[in-house]
Amino acid sequence: MSYPSNLRYTKDHEWAELTSDTTVKVGITDHAQNALGDVVYLELPKAGRELKSHETFGVVESIKAVSDLLSPVAGKVVEVNAGLAADPIRINQNPHGEWMLVLEAPDAKAQFAGLLDATAYETFVKSL
Amino acid sequence: MLKRTPLYEHHLALKAKLIDFGGWEMPVQYSSLVQEHNAVRERVGLFDVSHMGEFLVSGPGAVEFTNHVVTNDVATLVVGQALYTVMCREDGTIVDDLVIYRTAEQEFLWVVNASNIDKDFTFVRECFDSYPETKPKLSNESQNYFQVALQGPKAVEALSTLTKTDLTGIKTYHCAYGSVAGAHCLIARTGYTGEDGFEIYGSPKDAATVWTALFQAGDPHGILPCGLGARDTLRTEMKYPLYGHEINDSTHPLETGLAWVVKLGKKDFVGKSALVGVKASGIRKTLIGLQGEGRIIARQGYKVLSTDGVEIGSITSGTLSPSLGFPIAVAFVNKEFSEKGKTLLVQVRDQQVPFKICETPFLKLRSKN
């Protein structure tokens, strides 16, 4: 299980990467993809949607299970990874590289800083 | 505390993902569900199914008592032959589905679902206590057996290196006692994947020896250990019923595609009069196969609607078929909505997704031995 230190995490098993002071990329963690198994379906929102923190923005399904995707921060969807929705097994192959959304928020940097760092998330996962 | 099979340590060593399955700590997946599924369809896979229950009925009265409890007719079996059946309550509802092996003239091995062992044995015991005829010996032997399933087109080749028993002489749904890797086992040509293969029963003390030997024998064929996840997708592609999905305590066999295991012409058996009544009054529900486009899975419990939006039933099993690449599902619906080729809607979260009623089994297999 990997926990890259440049990312921040939520207890819902999403990760965020700060790509500028006002934008973050969002995906699901290695732990999440491992728990799901082979991902077969991904449903993502349209660009332009405003999301609250922890709001459901989509659905990821494996053969075994279906799971809501929850936004790690509040912001506006400015970009969606449509290519990933067409080939969602890539989530299993590279969970921390395959982002789902780019969210924009004036306070993205501060929101990002408020998420779990890699050490805290790893401790949380190991406590489950 | 969850129960563990004699192969638990092997699952840990293979880094299996373990889940609570009906009170048992069982491997749901080792590597990837899809890879495990494909190993069984294309080569060979090995499952630990030691959690399943075994009852033994033997001695004078064994045929008659077994036939009194189950709906199918075991008197038709020759020694070394098996059948699939259900057992029902007096009201015709299903207690469980099971496989019965005739292991001797007066001996039957009943194999029941793991999560139902206690319920089933209590039921059979009650039938036994009130049984007016000659009583055979009845015992719950679940602790005294391991069971592994070696399934796939390469199963015969792999197993043949470990036994002197002539495997080609064991036809589908037959069995024979023999030695596997030096251990005395019942070798049965049965399984729940749709593929050719074997279920091997033996003493728990030999479980590790047999498991390890089967792995080595299957290695040249690309054998994989397979979990309950692959077992579920494999049996769903064949539309084989699973207790807790297609059948449960409130369904009866005539409406769940199991009329073929109910022999109403047989002498009295538990549930017969209720089932005769059900048949006479007409079957109102049935199990159908559905196939979808796209990749959205219709899962157990999702509502099924007619195209004009009326709820007509629900999904009992559904997956994205690893072999076919599209979503398949089994649904329990009102019988008038079972015509093949028609479209139904499945309520998936906030969408109504079209599925077409299709032929089953979903997957057409090459012919077996």
XYZ file of C-alpha atoms in Angstrom:
497
model
C 0.000 0.000 0.000
C 1.475 3.392 -0.904
C 0.854 6.813 0.686
C 2.607 9.502 -1.400
C 3.663 12.398 0.815
C 2.780 15.116 -1.732
C -0.905 14.203 -1.422
C -3.444 14.896 1.320
C -6.223 12.474 2.268
C -9.702 12.075 3.731
C -11.220 9.370 5.905
C -13.517 8.685 2.931
C -10.388 7.449 1.080
C -10.114 10.237 -1.470
C -6.841 12.028 -2.119
C -6.169 15.628 -3.138
C -3.152 17.123 -4.851
C -2.568 20.870 -4.749
C -1.774 21.874 -8.333
C -1.851 25.677 -7.776
C -2.903 27.915 -4.889
C -6.502 27.701 -6.123
C -6.811 24.212 -7.696
C -6.661 20.609 -6.484
C -6.825 17.315 -8.347
C -8.942 14.595 -6.749
C -8.840 10.792 -6.915
C -9.272 7.696 -4.767
C -6.526 6.132 -2.686
C -4.573 2.935 -3.123
C -6.416 1.555 -0.095
C -9.783 2.388 -1.722
C -8.972 0.713 -5.046
C -7.588 -2.304 -3.253
C -10.733 -2.638 -1.151
C -12.945 -2.332 -4.243
C -11.060 -4.702 -6.522
C -11.394 -4.527 -10.310
C -13.102 -1.207 -11.111
C -15.587 -1.520 -13.962
C -17.572 1.719 -13.897
C -17.009 5.336 -13.000
C -19.618 8.081 -12.980
C -18.321 11.674 -12.775
C -20.085 15.060 -12.638
C -20.124 17.689 -15.372
C -17.697 20.582 -15.327
C -19.168 23.667 -13.709
C -20.790 21.909 -10.756
C -20.214 23.437 -7.312
C -19.349 20.874 -4.666
C -19.348 21.147 -0.905
C -16.735 19.375 1.159
C -17.737 15.682 1.580
C -20.475 16.067 -1.024
C -21.047 13.061 -3.319
C -19.699 13.882 -6.773
C -19.897 10.493 -8.437
C -19.881 6.725 -8.146
C -17.192 4.113 -8.549
C -18.187 0.478 -9.046
C -16.180 -2.680 -8.971
C -17.603 -6.112 -9.668
C -18.011 -6.611 -5.924
C -19.125 -3.232 -4.671
C -20.389 0.238 -5.391
C -19.073 3.270 -3.569
C -19.909 6.979 -3.559
C -17.136 9.433 -4.350
C -16.956 12.293 -1.835
C -15.248 15.561 -2.525
C -12.307 16.237 -0.188
C -12.714 20.025 -0.489
C -15.356 22.568 -1.476
C -14.959 23.998 -4.956
C -16.106 24.193 -8.542
C -15.472 21.349 -10.966
C -13.322 22.872 -13.700
C -12.102 19.709 -15.380
C -13.254 16.064 -15.515
C -11.078 13.111 -16.561
C -13.427 11.691 -19.204
C -10.747 9.311 -20.457
C -10.631 7.630 -17.076
C -14.407 7.080 -17.039
C -14.005 5.288 -20.386
C -11.280 2.995 -19.015
C -11.777 2.841 -15.245
C -9.546 -0.209 -14.619
C -6.676 2.346 -14.755
C -7.748 3.340 -11.243
C -6.530 -0.061 -10.014
C -3.293 0.245 -11.945
C -2.335 3.755 -10.834
C -4.711 5.103 -8.159
C -2.628 8.117 -7.193
C -1.846 9.089 -10.778
C -5.362 8.744 -12.190
C -7.188 11.868 -11.096
C -10.943 12.229 -11.524
C -11.606 15.958 -11.157
C -9.900 19.299 -10.908
C -11.625 21.547 -8.360
C -11.122 25.274 -8.149
C -11.575 27.315 -4.968
C -10.053 30.626 -3.834
C -9.032 28.974 -0.551
C -7.900 25.648 -2.043
C -4.483 25.879 -0.413
C -5.950 26.338 3.069
C -8.522 23.584 2.561
C -5.774 21.260 1.319
C -3.675 22.007 4.406
C -6.633 20.992 6.578
C -6.743 17.411 5.177
C -4.897 14.395 6.588
C -1.249 14.169 5.667
C 0.234 10.860 4.458
C 1.337 9.746 7.921
C -2.022 10.508 9.529
C -3.914 8.753 6.719
C -1.684 5.697 6.869
C -2.253 5.488 10.643
C -6.004 5.785 10.028
C -6.014 3.001 7.401
C -4.014 0.695 9.633
C -6.506 1.268 12.462
C -9.415 0.001 10.332
C -15.268 -15.347 16.514
C -15.418 -16.292 12.862
C -14.924 -19.936 11.926
C -11.884 -20.885 9.861
C -11.230 -23.740 7.475
C -8.183 -26.053 7.766
C -6.621 -23.998 4.954
C -6.799 -20.625 6.712
C -3.008 -20.327 7.115
C -2.569 -20.991 3.400
C -4.934 -18.138 2.559
C -2.928 -15.794 4.756
C 0.305 -16.910 3.101
C -1.283 -16.254 -0.319
C -2.255 -12.743 0.880
C -5.951 -13.375 0.330
C -8.470 -10.700 1.153
C -10.665 -12.328 3.789
C -14.302 -11.573 4.523
C -17.036 -12.739 6.868
C -19.104 -15.136 4.763
C -21.988 -16.552 6.789
C -19.859 -16.639 9.937
C -16.748 -17.980 8.182
C -13.541 -16.078 7.529
C -13.129 -16.872 3.836
C -10.993 -15.609 0.937
C -13.021 -13.368 -1.356
C -10.068 -12.673 -3.650
C -6.357 -13.429 -3.868
C -5.041 -11.535 -6.897
C -7.792 -10.044 -9.034
C -11.360 -11.289 -9.289
C -11.253 -11.033 -13.072
C -7.959 -12.925 -13.349
C -9.260 -15.647 -11.034
C -12.492 -15.882 -13.026
C -10.567 -16.155 -16.304
C -8.230 -18.793 -14.870
C -11.268 -21.053 -14.294
C -12.806 -20.376 -17.722
C -9.557 -20.738 -19.651
C -7.259 -22.956 -17.554
C -7.828 -24.085 -13.970
C -8.576 -22.556 -10.574
C -8.597 -23.887 -7.016
C -11.172 -22.940 -4.381
C -11.296 -23.751 -0.685
C -14.934 -24.577 0.012
C -14.345 -26.393 3.282
C -16.874 -24.113 4.947
C -19.676 -26.082 3.292
C -21.557 -28.546 5.472
C -21.743 -32.322 5.182
C -24.411 -34.596 6.619
C -24.221 -38.364 6.400
C -27.273 -40.610 6.147
C -26.516 -44.310 6.147
C -27.842 -47.771 6.811
C -31.273 -49.330 6.277
C -33.808 -46.607 5.492
C -31.191 -44.222 4.025
C -32.851 -44.046 0.593
C -36.359 -43.655 1.965
C -35.440 -41.064 4.615
C -33.407 -38.961 2.166
C -36.289 -39.057 -0.278
C -38.661 -38.069 2.541
C -36.687 -34.870 3.220
C -35.577 -33.677 -0.232
C -37.672 -32.912 -3.321
C -35.584 -34.740 -5.927
C -35.478 -38.556 -6.178
C -32.303 -40.188 -4.841
C -33.659 -43.689 -5.520
C -32.735 -43.100 -9.169
C -29.028 -42.704 -8.311
C -26.542 -45.496 -8.775
C -23.682 -45.779 -6.287
C -21.179 -43.092 -7.261
C -23.755 -40.701 -8.679
C -24.810 -37.272 -7.435
C -27.794 -34.983 -7.786
C -28.766 -31.415 -7.056
C -31.908 -30.842 -5.013
C -33.634 -28.624 -2.500
C -35.340 -29.430 0.763
C -38.544 -27.621 1.657
C -40.669 -27.009 4.719
C -44.254 -28.293 4.916
C -45.387 -24.966 3.388
C -43.144 -25.509 0.344
C -40.598 -22.795 1.145
C -36.940 -23.672 0.646
C -34.769 -24.571 3.623
C -31.664 -24.936 1.454
C -30.307 -26.283 -1.800
C -27.824 -29.125 -1.668
C -25.910 -31.770 -3.575
C -26.334 -35.397 -2.547
C -23.798 -38.102 -3.389
C -24.751 -41.762 -3.228
C -21.469 -43.018 -1.801
C -22.682 -46.589 -1.111
C -25.847 -48.595 -1.638
C -27.150 -47.386 1.738
C -25.107 -44.197 2.231
C -25.713 -40.605 1.156
C -23.461 -37.594 1.674
C -25.466 -34.370 1.732
C -23.553 -31.157 1.062
C -25.272 -27.978 2.267
C -24.499 -24.254 2.346
C -22.081 -23.114 5.039
C -24.295 -20.358 6.401
C -27.191 -22.804 6.741
C -25.493 -25.753 8.459
C -27.130 -25.267 11.866
C -30.536 -24.366 10.455
C -30.437 -27.290 8.057
C -29.360 -29.859 10.591
C -32.051 -28.716 13.028
C -34.598 -29.085 10.238
C -33.363 -32.520 9.161
C -33.230 -33.633 12.800
C -36.881 -32.611 13.270
C -37.854 -34.528 10.136
C -35.868 -37.462 11.506
C -37.480 -37.400 14.957
C -40.982 -37.497 13.504
C -40.107 -39.951 10.717
C -42.393 -42.964 11.189
C -40.504 -45.521 9.097
C -37.158 -47.290 9.579
C -34.639 -44.674 10.700
C -31.161 -44.695 9.184
C -28.124 -43.227 10.930
C -27.980 -39.427 10.619
C -25.016 -37.274 11.587
C -23.631 -33.801 11.000
C -20.104 -34.487 9.744
C -19.254 -30.897 8.763
C -16.246 -30.800 11.106
C -14.858 -33.979 9.603
C -14.449 -32.870 6.007
C -12.420 -30.423 4.017
C -13.610 -29.629 0.519
C -11.693 -28.039 -2.335
C -12.953 -27.372 -5.845
C -10.573 -27.739 -8.787
C -12.381 -26.168 -11.732
C -11.570 -25.448 -15.347
C -10.728 -27.124 -18.651
C -7.295 -28.215 -17.338
C -8.678 -29.753 -14.115
C -8.593 -33.350 -15.398
C -5.026 -33.030 -16.616
C -3.852 -31.463 -13.356
C -5.605 -33.924 -11.050
C -4.567 -36.970 -13.084
C -0.953 -36.475 -11.980
C -1.958 -36.954 -8.325
C -4.224 -39.988 -8.446
C -4.372 -43.502 -9.845
C -8.155 -43.222 -10.124
C -9.291 -43.208 -13.759
C -10.764 -39.711 -13.929
C -12.252 -40.229 -17.384
C -14.348 -42.960 -15.746
C -15.959 -40.381 -13.435
C -18.622 -38.698 -15.539
C -20.241 -35.355 -14.740
C -22.236 -35.556 -11.499
C -20.564 -38.819 -10.517
C -17.950 -39.563 -7.873
C -15.508 -42.201 -6.674
C -13.300 -42.783 -3.665
C -9.618 -42.589 -4.466
C -6.247 -41.381 -3.344
C -5.220 -37.774 -4.063
C -1.574 -37.011 -3.244
C -1.662 -40.006 -0.895
C -4.793 -38.894 0.953
C -8.033 -40.877 0.898
C -10.655 -38.627 -0.724
C -14.029 -38.604 -2.392
C -13.366 -37.331 -5.910
C -16.543 -35.877 -7.395
C -16.962 -34.453 -10.871
C -19.133 -31.621 -9.663
C -18.787 -27.898 -9.148
C -20.610 -24.610 -9.335
C -18.745 -22.760 -12.060
C -20.159 -24.351 -15.223
C -16.710 -25.670 -16.115
C -15.496 -29.226 -16.018
C -13.750 -30.016 -12.756
C -13.820 -31.737 -9.426
C -14.872 -31.251 -5.864
C -12.599 -33.215 -3.556
C -13.667 -34.181 -0.051
C -11.411 -35.601 2.625
C -10.288 -35.515 6.217
C -9.250 -32.056 7.537
C -5.840 -33.442 8.496
C -5.118 -33.974 4.782
C -6.419 -30.603 3.589
C -3.033 -28.878 3.420
C -1.374 -31.820 1.634
C -4.079 -31.992 -1.022
C -4.233 -28.186 -1.473
C -0.475 -27.871 -1.892
C -0.264 -30.849 -4.249
C -3.108 -29.514 -6.417
C -1.302 -26.202 -6.685
C 1.870 -27.851 -7.835
C -0.020 -30.086 -10.269
C -1.819 -27.063 -11.702
C 1.264 -24.881 -11.934
C 2.187 -25.878 -15.525
C -1.381 -24.911 -16.500
C -1.316 -21.499 -14.827
C -3.492 -22.432 -11.856
C -4.681 -19.611 -9.578
C -6.205 -19.759 -6.108
C -9.725 -18.395 -6.476
C -11.963 -16.672 -3.950
C -15.660 -16.342 -3.368
C -15.776 -13.271 -5.621
C -14.856 -15.302 -8.709
C -17.076 -18.154 -7.544
C -19.989 -15.711 -7.581
C -19.336 -14.284 -11.060
C -18.766 -17.803 -12.459
C -22.024 -19.179 -11.079
C -23.947 -16.038 -12.075
C -22.827 -16.448 -15.709
C -24.434 -19.911 -15.551
C -27.536 -18.567 -13.724
C -26.963 -21.144 -10.996
C -29.041 -20.163 -7.976
C -27.327 -19.156 -4.751
C -28.985 -19.342 -1.364
C -29.606 -15.789 -0.123
C -29.983 -14.540 -3.692
C -32.294 -16.534 -5.980
C -33.629 -18.728 -3.194
C -34.306 -18.076 0.470
C -36.608 -19.013 3.335
C -39.627 -17.435 1.658
C -39.314 -18.692 -1.934
C -40.436 -22.072 -3.194
C -38.733 -24.094 -5.902
C -41.481 -23.949 -8.541
C -41.154 -20.189 -8.992
C -37.351 -20.089 -8.873
C -36.578 -22.236 -11.885
C -36.171 -25.395 -9.811
C -39.249 -27.349 -10.860
C -36.830 -29.857 -12.415
C -35.627 -30.932 -8.952
C -39.151 -31.340 -7.556
C -40.478 -34.831 -8.230
C -44.149 -34.489 -7.417
C -44.734 -38.059 -8.633
C -42.585 -39.341 -5.770
C -44.087 -40.881 -2.616
C -44.807 -38.417 0.177
C -42.047 -35.918 1.044
C -41.904 -32.853 3.248
C -43.598 -29.963 1.448
C -45.184 -32.100 -1.278
C -48.803 -31.212 -0.612
C -48.010 -27.491 -0.479
C -46.072 -27.708 -3.752
C -48.876 -29.660 -5.435
C -51.188 -26.830 -4.336
C -48.833 -24.155 -5.647
C -48.601 -25.900 -8.984
C -52.376 -26.251 -9.242
C -53.026 -22.609 -8.409
C -50.508 -21.401 -11.030
C -47.015 -19.981 -10.831
C -47.065 -16.197 -10.655
C -43.372 -15.321 -10.384
C -40.238 -16.478 -12.127
C -36.492 -15.894 -12.449
C -35.300 -14.275 -15.656
C -31.943 -13.370 -17.136
C -31.249 -9.745 -18.039
C -28.458 -8.228 -20.052
C -27.457 -4.591 -20.155
C -25.488 -2.366 -22.440
C -22.737 -0.156 -21.097
C -21.164 -1.046 -17.772
C -23.739 -0.238 -15.084
C -24.290 -3.201 -12.776
C -27.805 -4.132 -11.639
C -27.178 -5.379 -8.101
C -29.162 -7.554 -5.730
C -32.167 -5.724 -4.319
C -32.461 -3.131 -7.095
C -36.049 -2.684 -8.298
C -37.113 -3.936 -11.726
C -39.767 -1.915 -13.566
C -41.823 -2.417 -16.691
C -41.173 0.126 -19.457
C -44.207 2.070 -18.235
C -42.624 2.410 -14.806
C -44.550 -0.195 -12.781
C -42.493 -2.154 -10.249
C -42.609 -5.849 -11.228
C -39.806 -7.437 -9.208
C -36.213 -7.122 -8.115
C -32.684 -8.177 -8.957
C -31.401 -11.292 -7.143
C -27.838 -11.357 -8.572
C -25.998 -9.069 -10.924
C -22.504 -8.402 -12.106
C -20.441 -7.245 -15.009
C -19.757 -10.583 -16.668
C -15.979 -11.000 -16.877
C -16.360 -13.512 -19.731
C -18.888 -11.536 -21.772
C -17.863 -7.977 -20.955
C -21.392 -6.658 -20.420
C -23.695 -6.465 -17.374
C -25.802 -9.525 -16.608
C -28.405 -9.975 -13.900
C -30.949 -12.426 -12.599
C -34.290 -10.963 -11.535
C -37.305 -12.348 -9.686
C -40.322 -10.887 -11.494
C -44.010 -11.328 -12.187
C -44.318 -14.100 -14.739
C -46.128 -12.038 -17.373
C -42.914 -9.991 -17.757
C -40.637 -12.860 -18.713
C -40.800 -12.887 -22.519
C -37.305 -13.045 -24.019
C -36.246 -10.045 -26.053
C -38.434 -7.577 -24.143
C -36.906 -4.610 -22.362
C -37.281 -3.897 -18.643
C -35.918 -1.033 -16.543
C -33.712 -1.392 -13.492
C -33.652 1.386 -10.924
C -29.952 2.068 -10.374
C -29.577 4.928 -7.918
C -31.363 7.870 -9.614
C -31.486 6.358 -13.116
C -33.731 3.798 -14.801
C -31.390 1.677 -16.902
C -32.766 -0.518 -19.722
C -31.961 -4.247 -19.633
C -33.139 -6.860 -22.144
C -34.606 -10.223 -21.110
C -32.193 -12.793 -22.534
C -31.494 -16.511 -22.848
C -29.775 -18.262 -19.949
C -27.268 -19.527 -19.055
C -25.731 -16.221 -20.085
C -22.569 -18.003 -21.157
C -22.670 -20.915 -23.595
C -19.940 -23.367 -22.689
C -18.133 -25.924 -24.776
C -19.466 -29.427 -24.102
C -17.985 -31.403 -21.237
C -16.841 -35.035 -20.954
